Amino acid sequence: MANTTILTIVLLAVIQTAMCNNCSSICYPSEFFPNIQGNLTKITWAHGVNSLTELDKALASADIMMLEGDVIMGKHIATNATTDKIPIMAHPPATESDLSLEEFLNINMNNGSKGIKLDFKSNEAFNNSKPILRKFQPSLKCPVILNADILRGPVNATNPLINTTDFLTEASKIPNSILSIGWTTKYGKEYNITEGRYNMKHLKKMVEVVTENHIKLPVTYPVRAGLATNDIDGMKALLKNTTSITGNATLTIWSLKDDYVDVAKLSKLIKELGTDKVYLDVPEDLRNQLNLSSASTMTSAVMMNLIASLVFLVLSRML
Ligand SMILES: *[C@@H]1O[C@H](CO)[C@@H](O)[C@H](O)[C@H]1NC(C)=O
Ligand SMILES: *[C@@H]1O[C@H](CO)[C@@H](O)[C@H](O)[C@H]1NC(C)=O
Ligand SMILES: *[C@@H]1O[C@H](CO)[C@@H](O)[C@H](O)[C@H]1NC(C)=O
Ligand SMILES: *[C@@H]1O[C@H](CO)[C@@H](O)[C@H](O)[C@H]1NC(C)=O
Ligand SMILES: *[C@@H]1O[C@H](CO)[C@@H](O)[C@H](O)[C@H]1NC(C)=O
Ligand SMILES: *[C@@H]1O[C@H](CO)[C@@H](O)[C@H](O)[C@H]1NC(C)=O
Ligand SMILES: *[C@@H]1O[C@H](CO)[C@@H](O)[C@H](O)[C@H]1NC(C)=O
Ligand SMILES: *[C@@H]1O[C@H](CO)[C@@H](O)[C@H](O)[C@H]1NC(C)=O
Ligand SMILES: *[C@@H]1O[C@H](CO)[C@@H](O)[C@H](O)[C@H]1NC(C)=O
Ligand SMILES: *[C@@H]1O[C@H](CO)[C@@H](O)[C@H](O)[C@H]1NC(C)=O
């Protein structure tokens, strides 16, 4: 029994190494932040790092591990360029910023203590960011997550602003990154919507586009907490099917301040998927309500093998 387990693990490792190109050079948050001991829910996030002040604040904060910023085409107010729009760090409806993408990457590269997540808000912003990302990626030694909403999601949300195929094919050419690809959502206080889920169609479509575009980079799926809790089996299948394509898949569970979230169901979702598979990017008060204490990073297969070995041990002693 134990031999089968070892054989399975070795086989899986061989398969994953073969599938995941350039994986050795990818900086995984779990490796960059060894103190979390593989428990991805322990990773902490700063949002809207879209100005020099916010960047400095986040870099100076010992509690923050990952910096999330938004990329749009806009005016860089520190220079005199009046005409040309460049990739800047800003969240719509803002159109200008004192921090360009290039400066954001440069400052982070020189600092070197935090991971980065970039949320691309338009095709044009992503297209014009590509050369900048390619220039910086080899020197960035920290985790880099490239995020975009690429598919239409619940509940009857609008079409994504990002071209699915373009983003997938182009983002996977930027080496050493982790792709964060999600669905648009319409949920929460703004729309007075408290019910909804990612249905089979949403999930299957995602696996389909990842397959069609031959994605070999690690993938994380950003899912909105209040919606993801309603289909635990679907989330499991999503990760399982993606892992067979890319070799590595996780969820990034996010939530807005006033979203309705069933706390018990969210705790259950995280425990069932495993804290080694779930980044948790939710408001502090929601995080504090979760009960993850009995969360196990063991897969059910390993568990079954362990139980079987114990039974075997007990039986052999009885004889
Ligand atoms: C999968 O991702 C985890 C981090 O989430 C990393 O530690 C592990 O090495 C990755 N596996 C492969 C085969 O790259
Ligand atoms: C690995 O990355 C390098 C650049 O870092 C790239 O030139 C090469 O094509 C990549 N190999 C594969 C198999 O993706
Ligand atoms: C902006 O323009 C003014 C006057 O034309 C010039 O003195 C200043 O150095 C310029 N600043 C930058 C950052 O280029
Ligand atoms: C990173 O930036 C923060 C804030 O500016 C600073 O306190 C810290 O010393 C910097 N670390 C490094 C290694 O540059
Ligand atoms: C895409 O970006 C390149 C620069 O990398 C630029 O020359 C080109 O005009 C951009 N195309 C669009 C449609 O934005
Ligand atoms: C979503 O669209 C379907 C079909 O168009 C409609 O029946 C349903 O009421 C809509 N739901 C919401 C919450 O808008
Ligand atoms: C996405 O871009 C491709 C070409 O880059 C184009 O053929 C396709 O029509 C675009 N899709 C949408 C929905 O605009
Ligand atoms: C929100 O929806 C509920 C029923 O789903 C309704 O009773 C309530 O009046 C709505 N509130 C607003 C502000 O639209
Ligand atoms: C995952 O793959 C299984 C087996 O091919 C399939 O039945 C299931 O519908 C897939 N689920 C998703 C979300 O892709
Ligand atoms: C993972 O971290 C959470 C806090 O984010 C903690 O509650 C939980 O007990 C940890 N689980 C494991 C298996 O380490």
XYZ file of C-alpha atoms and ligand atoms in Angstrom:
459
model
C 0.000 0.000 0.000
C 2.760 2.423 0.997
C 4.662 1.468 -2.145
C 1.657 2.344 -4.290
C 1.491 5.729 -2.618
C 5.163 6.429 -3.300
C 4.818 5.225 -6.859
C 1.789 7.476 -7.383
C 3.619 10.488 -5.958
C 6.692 9.843 -8.123
C 4.550 9.363 -11.218
C 2.601 12.556 -10.532
C 5.829 14.499 -10.029
C 7.221 13.203 -13.320
C 4.011 14.055 -15.173
C 3.842 17.550 -13.642
C 7.482 18.323 -14.386
C 6.944 17.309 -17.985
C 3.793 19.423 -18.319
C 4.813 22.572 -16.523
C 7.392 24.295 -18.764
C 9.848 26.569 -17.042
C 8.221 25.797 -13.722
C 11.525 25.805 -11.913
C 11.898 29.502 -12.657
C 8.390 30.398 -11.512
C 8.416 32.050 -8.143
C 5.520 30.525 -6.209
C 4.066 32.495 -3.314
C 4.326 29.311 -1.219
C 8.081 29.237 -1.789
C 8.664 32.993 -1.615
C 6.872 33.128 1.747
C 8.160 29.981 3.499
C 6.693 31.104 6.839
C 3.175 30.257 5.672
C 4.265 26.604 5.448
C 2.213 26.011 2.323
C -0.975 27.401 3.872
C -1.984 29.827 1.115
C -4.823 31.309 3.186
C -2.153 32.966 5.324
C -1.012 35.179 2.473
C -2.049 38.799 2.977
C -2.969 41.298 0.277
C -2.888 45.048 -0.211
C -5.382 46.419 -2.740
C -5.452 49.390 -5.035
C -1.696 49.940 -4.862
C -2.101 52.562 -7.559
C -0.069 55.533 -6.359
C 3.401 56.250 -5.000
C 1.909 56.841 -1.560
C 0.018 53.534 -1.533
C 3.047 51.679 -2.864
C 5.322 53.111 -0.220
C 2.776 52.354 2.494
C 2.324 48.743 1.338
C 6.057 48.126 0.970
C 6.656 49.475 4.457
C 3.944 47.296 6.002
C 5.307 44.121 7.544
C 1.831 42.511 7.509
C 1.454 42.668 3.719
C 2.814 40.010 1.369
C 1.181 40.614 -2.019
C 0.530 43.994 -3.664
C -2.435 44.213 -5.985
C -2.651 47.073 -8.465
C -4.752 47.901 -11.512
C -3.361 48.685 -14.937
C -5.060 51.045 -17.391
C -3.911 53.276 -20.233
C -3.738 56.813 -18.942
C -1.781 59.914 -18.196
C 1.279 59.865 -16.000
C 0.952 63.091 -14.055
C 4.537 63.282 -12.874
C 5.928 63.804 -16.348
C 5.011 66.499 -18.823
C 3.689 64.112 -21.438
C 0.348 65.640 -22.326
C -0.550 63.414 -25.234
C 0.653 59.863 -24.961
C -1.214 57.453 -22.778
C 0.958 54.813 -21.166
C 0.227 51.847 -18.860
C -0.335 53.416 -15.453
C -1.483 52.113 -12.092
C -5.058 53.306 -11.637
C -8.568 51.958 -11.219
C -11.341 53.181 -13.508
C -12.922 55.738 -13.516
C -9.517 57.312 -12.711
C -7.606 58.266 -15.861
C -4.300 59.427 -14.430
C -1.760 58.411 -11.822
C 1.582 59.438 -10.369
C 2.712 55.818 -10.765
C 3.339 54.136 -14.103
C 3.464 50.348 -14.483
C 7.156 50.642 -15.274
C 7.833 52.563 -12.051
C 5.699 50.133 -10.058
C 7.785 47.201 -11.329
C 11.066 49.048 -10.922
C 10.388 50.024 -7.325
C 9.213 46.511 -6.479
C 12.234 44.965 -8.162
C 14.604 47.108 -6.105
C 12.679 46.418 -2.927
C 12.237 42.701 -3.511
C 10.197 41.870 -0.423
C 6.636 41.546 -1.800
C 4.781 39.674 -4.496
C 2.831 41.440 -7.235
C -0.615 40.998 -8.735
C -1.537 43.114 -11.736
C -5.172 43.476 -12.730
C -5.494 44.450 -16.384
C -8.553 46.543 -17.110
C -8.459 46.719 -20.920
C -7.002 45.008 -23.972
C -5.061 48.141 -24.807
C -3.571 48.310 -21.306
C -2.490 44.686 -21.454
C -1.132 44.975 -25.001
C 0.996 47.968 -24.116
C 2.145 46.377 -20.864
C 3.555 43.285 -22.573
C 6.937 44.789 -23.585
C 7.331 46.304 -20.106
C 6.541 42.989 -18.420
C 8.969 41.134 -20.673
C 11.679 43.625 -19.815
C 11.202 43.293 -16.057
C 10.216 39.666 -15.624
C 13.727 38.164 -15.762
C 14.899 40.491 -12.964
C 11.829 40.192 -10.741
C 12.544 37.507 -8.179
C 9.161 37.652 -6.490
C 5.791 36.096 -7.405
C 4.039 37.842 -10.301
C 0.351 37.181 -10.901
C -1.292 38.480 -14.090
C -5.024 38.910 -13.603
C -7.966 39.597 -15.901
C -11.662 38.803 -16.137
C -11.785 36.808 -19.345
C -15.235 35.179 -19.311
C -18.781 36.269 -18.629
C -19.942 35.084 -15.223
C -22.763 35.112 -12.675
C -25.315 36.533 -12.160
C -25.989 37.553 -15.784
C -22.873 39.707 -15.585
C -21.647 41.837 -18.481
C -19.249 40.612 -21.144
C -15.592 40.868 -20.167
C -13.605 43.833 -21.489
C -10.643 41.551 -22.095
C -10.322 39.400 -25.208
C -10.146 35.814 -23.864
C -7.872 34.290 -26.501
C -5.565 37.275 -26.784
C -5.023 37.431 -23.045
C -4.420 33.711 -22.684
C -2.022 33.380 -25.603
C -0.098 36.576 -24.886
C 0.053 36.261 -21.086
C 1.412 32.745 -21.355
C 4.350 34.105 -23.359
C 5.435 36.201 -20.392
C 7.696 33.777 -18.573
C 7.621 32.966 -14.871
C 4.140 34.349 -14.254
C 1.076 32.868 -12.645
C -2.147 33.459 -14.562
C -5.187 34.620 -12.637
C -8.172 34.290 -14.931
C -11.725 34.843 -13.873
C -15.292 35.702 -14.710
C -17.083 39.028 -14.595
C -19.617 39.102 -11.753
C -22.809 40.924 -10.926
C -23.472 40.436 -7.245
C -23.696 42.216 -3.942
C -25.039 45.433 -2.569
C -24.585 47.443 -5.740
C -27.120 45.233 -7.553
C -29.057 43.976 -4.523
C -28.103 40.414 -5.488
C -27.433 37.944 -2.680
C -27.915 34.673 -4.520
C -26.023 33.077 -7.357
C -23.373 30.587 -8.308
C -20.794 29.653 -10.876
C -22.739 27.085 -12.863
C -21.405 24.118 -14.828
C -21.464 26.162 -18.041
C -19.216 28.858 -16.525
C -16.769 26.299 -15.156
C -16.620 24.084 -18.231
C -16.081 27.093 -20.491
C -13.036 28.074 -18.438
C -11.503 24.600 -18.618
C -12.254 24.642 -22.350
C -10.411 27.915 -23.063
C -7.454 26.871 -20.899
C -7.270 23.611 -22.862
C -7.708 25.221 -26.275
C -4.991 27.759 -25.605
C -2.553 25.131 -24.286
C -1.867 26.990 -21.062
C 1.171 25.579 -19.290
C 1.655 28.278 -16.674
C 0.186 27.757 -13.205
C -3.360 29.057 -13.014
C -5.332 30.570 -10.163
C -9.041 31.249 -10.547
C -10.356 34.337 -8.790
C -13.860 33.494 -7.565
C -16.227 35.687 -5.581
C -16.861 34.140 -2.160
C -20.660 34.537 -2.069
C -20.966 32.809 -5.449
C -18.296 30.104 -5.098
C -19.734 28.678 -1.869
C -22.754 27.372 -3.745
C -20.903 24.778 -5.775
C -18.152 23.050 -3.854
C -18.122 20.016 -6.160
C -17.918 22.281 -9.209
C -14.903 24.087 -7.728
C -13.222 20.757 -7.022
C -13.801 19.601 -10.604
C -12.541 22.941 -11.932
C -9.219 22.567 -10.101
C -8.878 18.867 -10.861
C -9.518 19.288 -14.583
C -7.233 22.316 -14.803
C -4.414 20.544 -12.975
C -4.485 17.834 -15.625
C -3.756 20.527 -18.249
C -1.463 23.021 -16.548
C -0.027 20.924 -13.723
C -0.939 23.508 -11.119
C -4.237 25.179 -10.223
C -5.562 27.085 -7.225
C -8.490 29.324 -6.289
C -8.234 32.925 -5.158
C -11.370 33.572 -3.153
C -12.231 37.274 -3.036
C -15.113 39.273 -1.683
C -16.291 42.866 -1.395
C -17.099 44.498 1.911
C -20.891 44.308 1.645
C -21.257 40.993 -0.210
C -23.540 38.451 1.337
C -21.389 35.403 2.192
C -22.441 32.234 3.995
C -19.533 31.929 6.411
C -20.078 28.259 7.273
C -20.222 27.289 3.611
C -17.092 29.307 2.839
C -15.202 27.584 5.659
C -16.362 24.251 4.265
C -15.280 25.125 0.717
C -11.771 26.089 1.847
C -11.390 23.026 4.049
C -12.551 20.661 1.331
C -10.248 22.111 -1.304
C -7.351 22.362 1.154
C -5.528 25.436 2.425
C -2.676 24.593 0.024
C -5.065 25.282 -2.881
C -6.812 28.467 -1.793
C -5.604 32.057 -1.650
C -7.918 34.048 0.564
C -8.341 37.685 -0.393
C -11.370 38.787 1.614
C -12.109 41.642 4.038
C -10.641 41.202 7.507
C -13.996 40.801 9.289
C -15.004 37.935 6.999
C -11.591 36.287 7.367
C -11.915 36.451 11.139
C -15.265 34.664 11.112
C -13.952 31.653 9.194
C -13.220 28.405 10.920
C -10.322 26.765 9.137
C -8.722 25.142 12.136
C -9.456 21.554 11.158
C -8.544 22.228 7.547
C -6.402 19.442 6.210
C -3.829 19.706 3.471
C -4.065 15.941 2.995
C -5.797 14.714 -0.106
C -8.428 12.062 0.332
C -6.249 9.602 -1.599
C -3.379 10.015 0.857
C -5.882 9.769 3.700
C -7.309 6.498 2.336
C -3.816 5.060 2.035
C -3.020 6.060 5.599
C -6.207 4.524 6.936
C -5.572 1.354 4.958
C -2.006 1.164 6.309
C -3.275 1.584 9.876
C -5.901 -1.107 9.408
C -3.223 -3.369 7.981
C -0.955 -2.642 10.950
C -3.700 -3.370 13.472
C -4.743 -6.550 11.674
C -1.173 -7.852 11.399
C -0.672 -7.271 15.141
C -3.829 -9.176 15.953
C -2.624 -12.226 14.031
C 2.359 23.898 -7.601
O 2.181 25.066 -6.835
C 2.727 25.046 -5.536
C 2.431 26.362 -4.906
O 1.101 26.697 -4.942
C 4.216 24.794 -5.609
O 4.745 24.734 -4.313
C 4.486 23.515 -6.371
O 5.873 23.352 -6.518
C 3.836 23.551 -7.722
N 3.986 22.278 -8.409
C 4.629 22.167 -9.563
C 4.673 20.804 -10.164
O 5.160 23.090 -10.125
C 11.480 29.017 -20.886
O 11.731 30.392 -20.655
C 12.632 30.992 -21.556
C 12.804 32.440 -21.157
O 12.847 32.595 -19.787
C 12.096 30.863 -22.967
O 13.042 31.394 -23.880
C 11.843 29.405 -23.302
O 11.237 29.302 -24.563
C 10.911 28.781 -22.261
N 10.757 27.374 -22.521
C 9.573 26.796 -22.623
C 9.582 25.347 -22.897
O 8.514 27.427 -22.481
C 8.141 69.892 -17.343
O 8.202 71.063 -18.120
C 8.827 72.155 -17.469
C 8.713 73.411 -18.315
O 8.522 73.097 -19.662
C 10.273 71.799 -17.193
O 10.933 72.836 -16.524
C 10.318 70.542 -16.326
O 11.652 70.111 -16.153
C 9.532 69.411 -17.007
N 9.434 68.275 -16.054
C 9.656 67.032 -16.433
C 9.509 65.992 -15.359
O 9.955 66.712 -17.570
C 11.120 48.390 0.857
O 10.369 49.591 0.949
C 10.009 49.964 2.269
C 9.141 51.205 2.180
O 9.735 52.191 1.427
C 11.267 50.166 3.092
O 10.897 50.451 4.418
C 12.120 48.919 3.046
O 13.327 49.150 3.720
C 12.409 48.542 1.617
N 13.169 47.312 1.588
C 14.180 47.123 0.758
C 14.889 45.802 0.850
O 14.535 47.954 -0.041
C -0.039 47.111 -28.877
O 1.176 47.489 -28.230
C 2.199 47.887 -29.123
C 3.398 48.239 -28.290
O 3.825 47.116 -27.651
C 1.745 49.088 -29.942
O 2.739 49.407 -30.874
C 0.439 48.757 -30.649
O -0.041 49.912 -31.280
C -0.588 48.280 -29.642
N -1.824 47.904 -30.306
C -3.013 48.230 -29.791
C -4.182 47.768 -30.574
O -3.133 48.839 -28.754
C -30.677 36.213 -15.830
O -31.119 36.016 -17.163
C -32.146 35.042 -17.261
C -32.431 34.812 -18.724
O -32.152 35.941 -19.497
C -33.368 35.556 -16.497
O -34.401 34.586 -16.556
C -32.997 35.801 -15.051
O -34.080 36.373 -14.350
C -31.802 36.728 -14.950
N -31.382 36.814 -13.553
C -31.009 37.964 -12.970
C -30.651 37.875 -11.527
O -30.956 39.025 -13.555
C -10.300 38.498 -29.907
O -9.163 38.718 -30.712
C -9.103 37.891 -31.861
C -7.826 38.170 -32.608
O -6.812 38.610 -31.821
C -10.294 38.151 -32.751
O -10.260 37.266 -33.843
C -11.579 37.942 -31.943
O -12.688 38.297 -32.728
C -11.580 38.767 -30.691
N -12.734 38.425 -29.887
C -13.626 39.327 -29.501
C -14.771 38.823 -28.689
O -13.526 40.500 -29.785
C -33.542 43.880 -2.544
O -34.184 42.653 -2.895
C -35.129 42.213 -1.945
C -35.696 40.893 -2.416
O -34.761 40.150 -3.128
C -36.244 43.231 -1.787
O -37.125 42.804 -0.788
C -35.643 44.578 -1.420
O -36.641 45.553 -1.393
C -34.552 44.989 -2.409
N -33.903 46.217 -1.982
C -33.598 47.200 -2.794
C -32.907 48.372 -2.187
O -33.840 47.167 -3.982
C -14.147 17.747 -15.460
O -13.878 16.553 -16.171
C -14.868 15.556 -15.995
C -14.357 14.308 -16.696
O -13.930 14.594 -17.992
C -16.177 16.056 -16.574
O -17.187 15.086 -16.403
C -16.577 17.337 -15.842
O -17.754 17.873 -16.396
C -15.464 18.364 -15.927
N -15.822 19.531 -15.107
C -15.401 20.741 -15.374
C -15.850 21.840 -14.475
O -14.678 21.002 -16.308
C -4.163 27.780 7.657
O -4.221 29.138 8.018
C -5.443 29.527 8.624
C -5.384 31.024 8.810
O -5.431 31.656 7.575
C -5.613 28.767 9.940
O -6.855 29.117 10.528
C -5.599 27.279 9.658
O -5.625 26.578 10.862
C -4.355 26.887 8.880
N -4.510 25.504 8.467
C -3.503 24.651 8.372
C -3.834 23.274 7.932
O -2.378 24.986 8.619
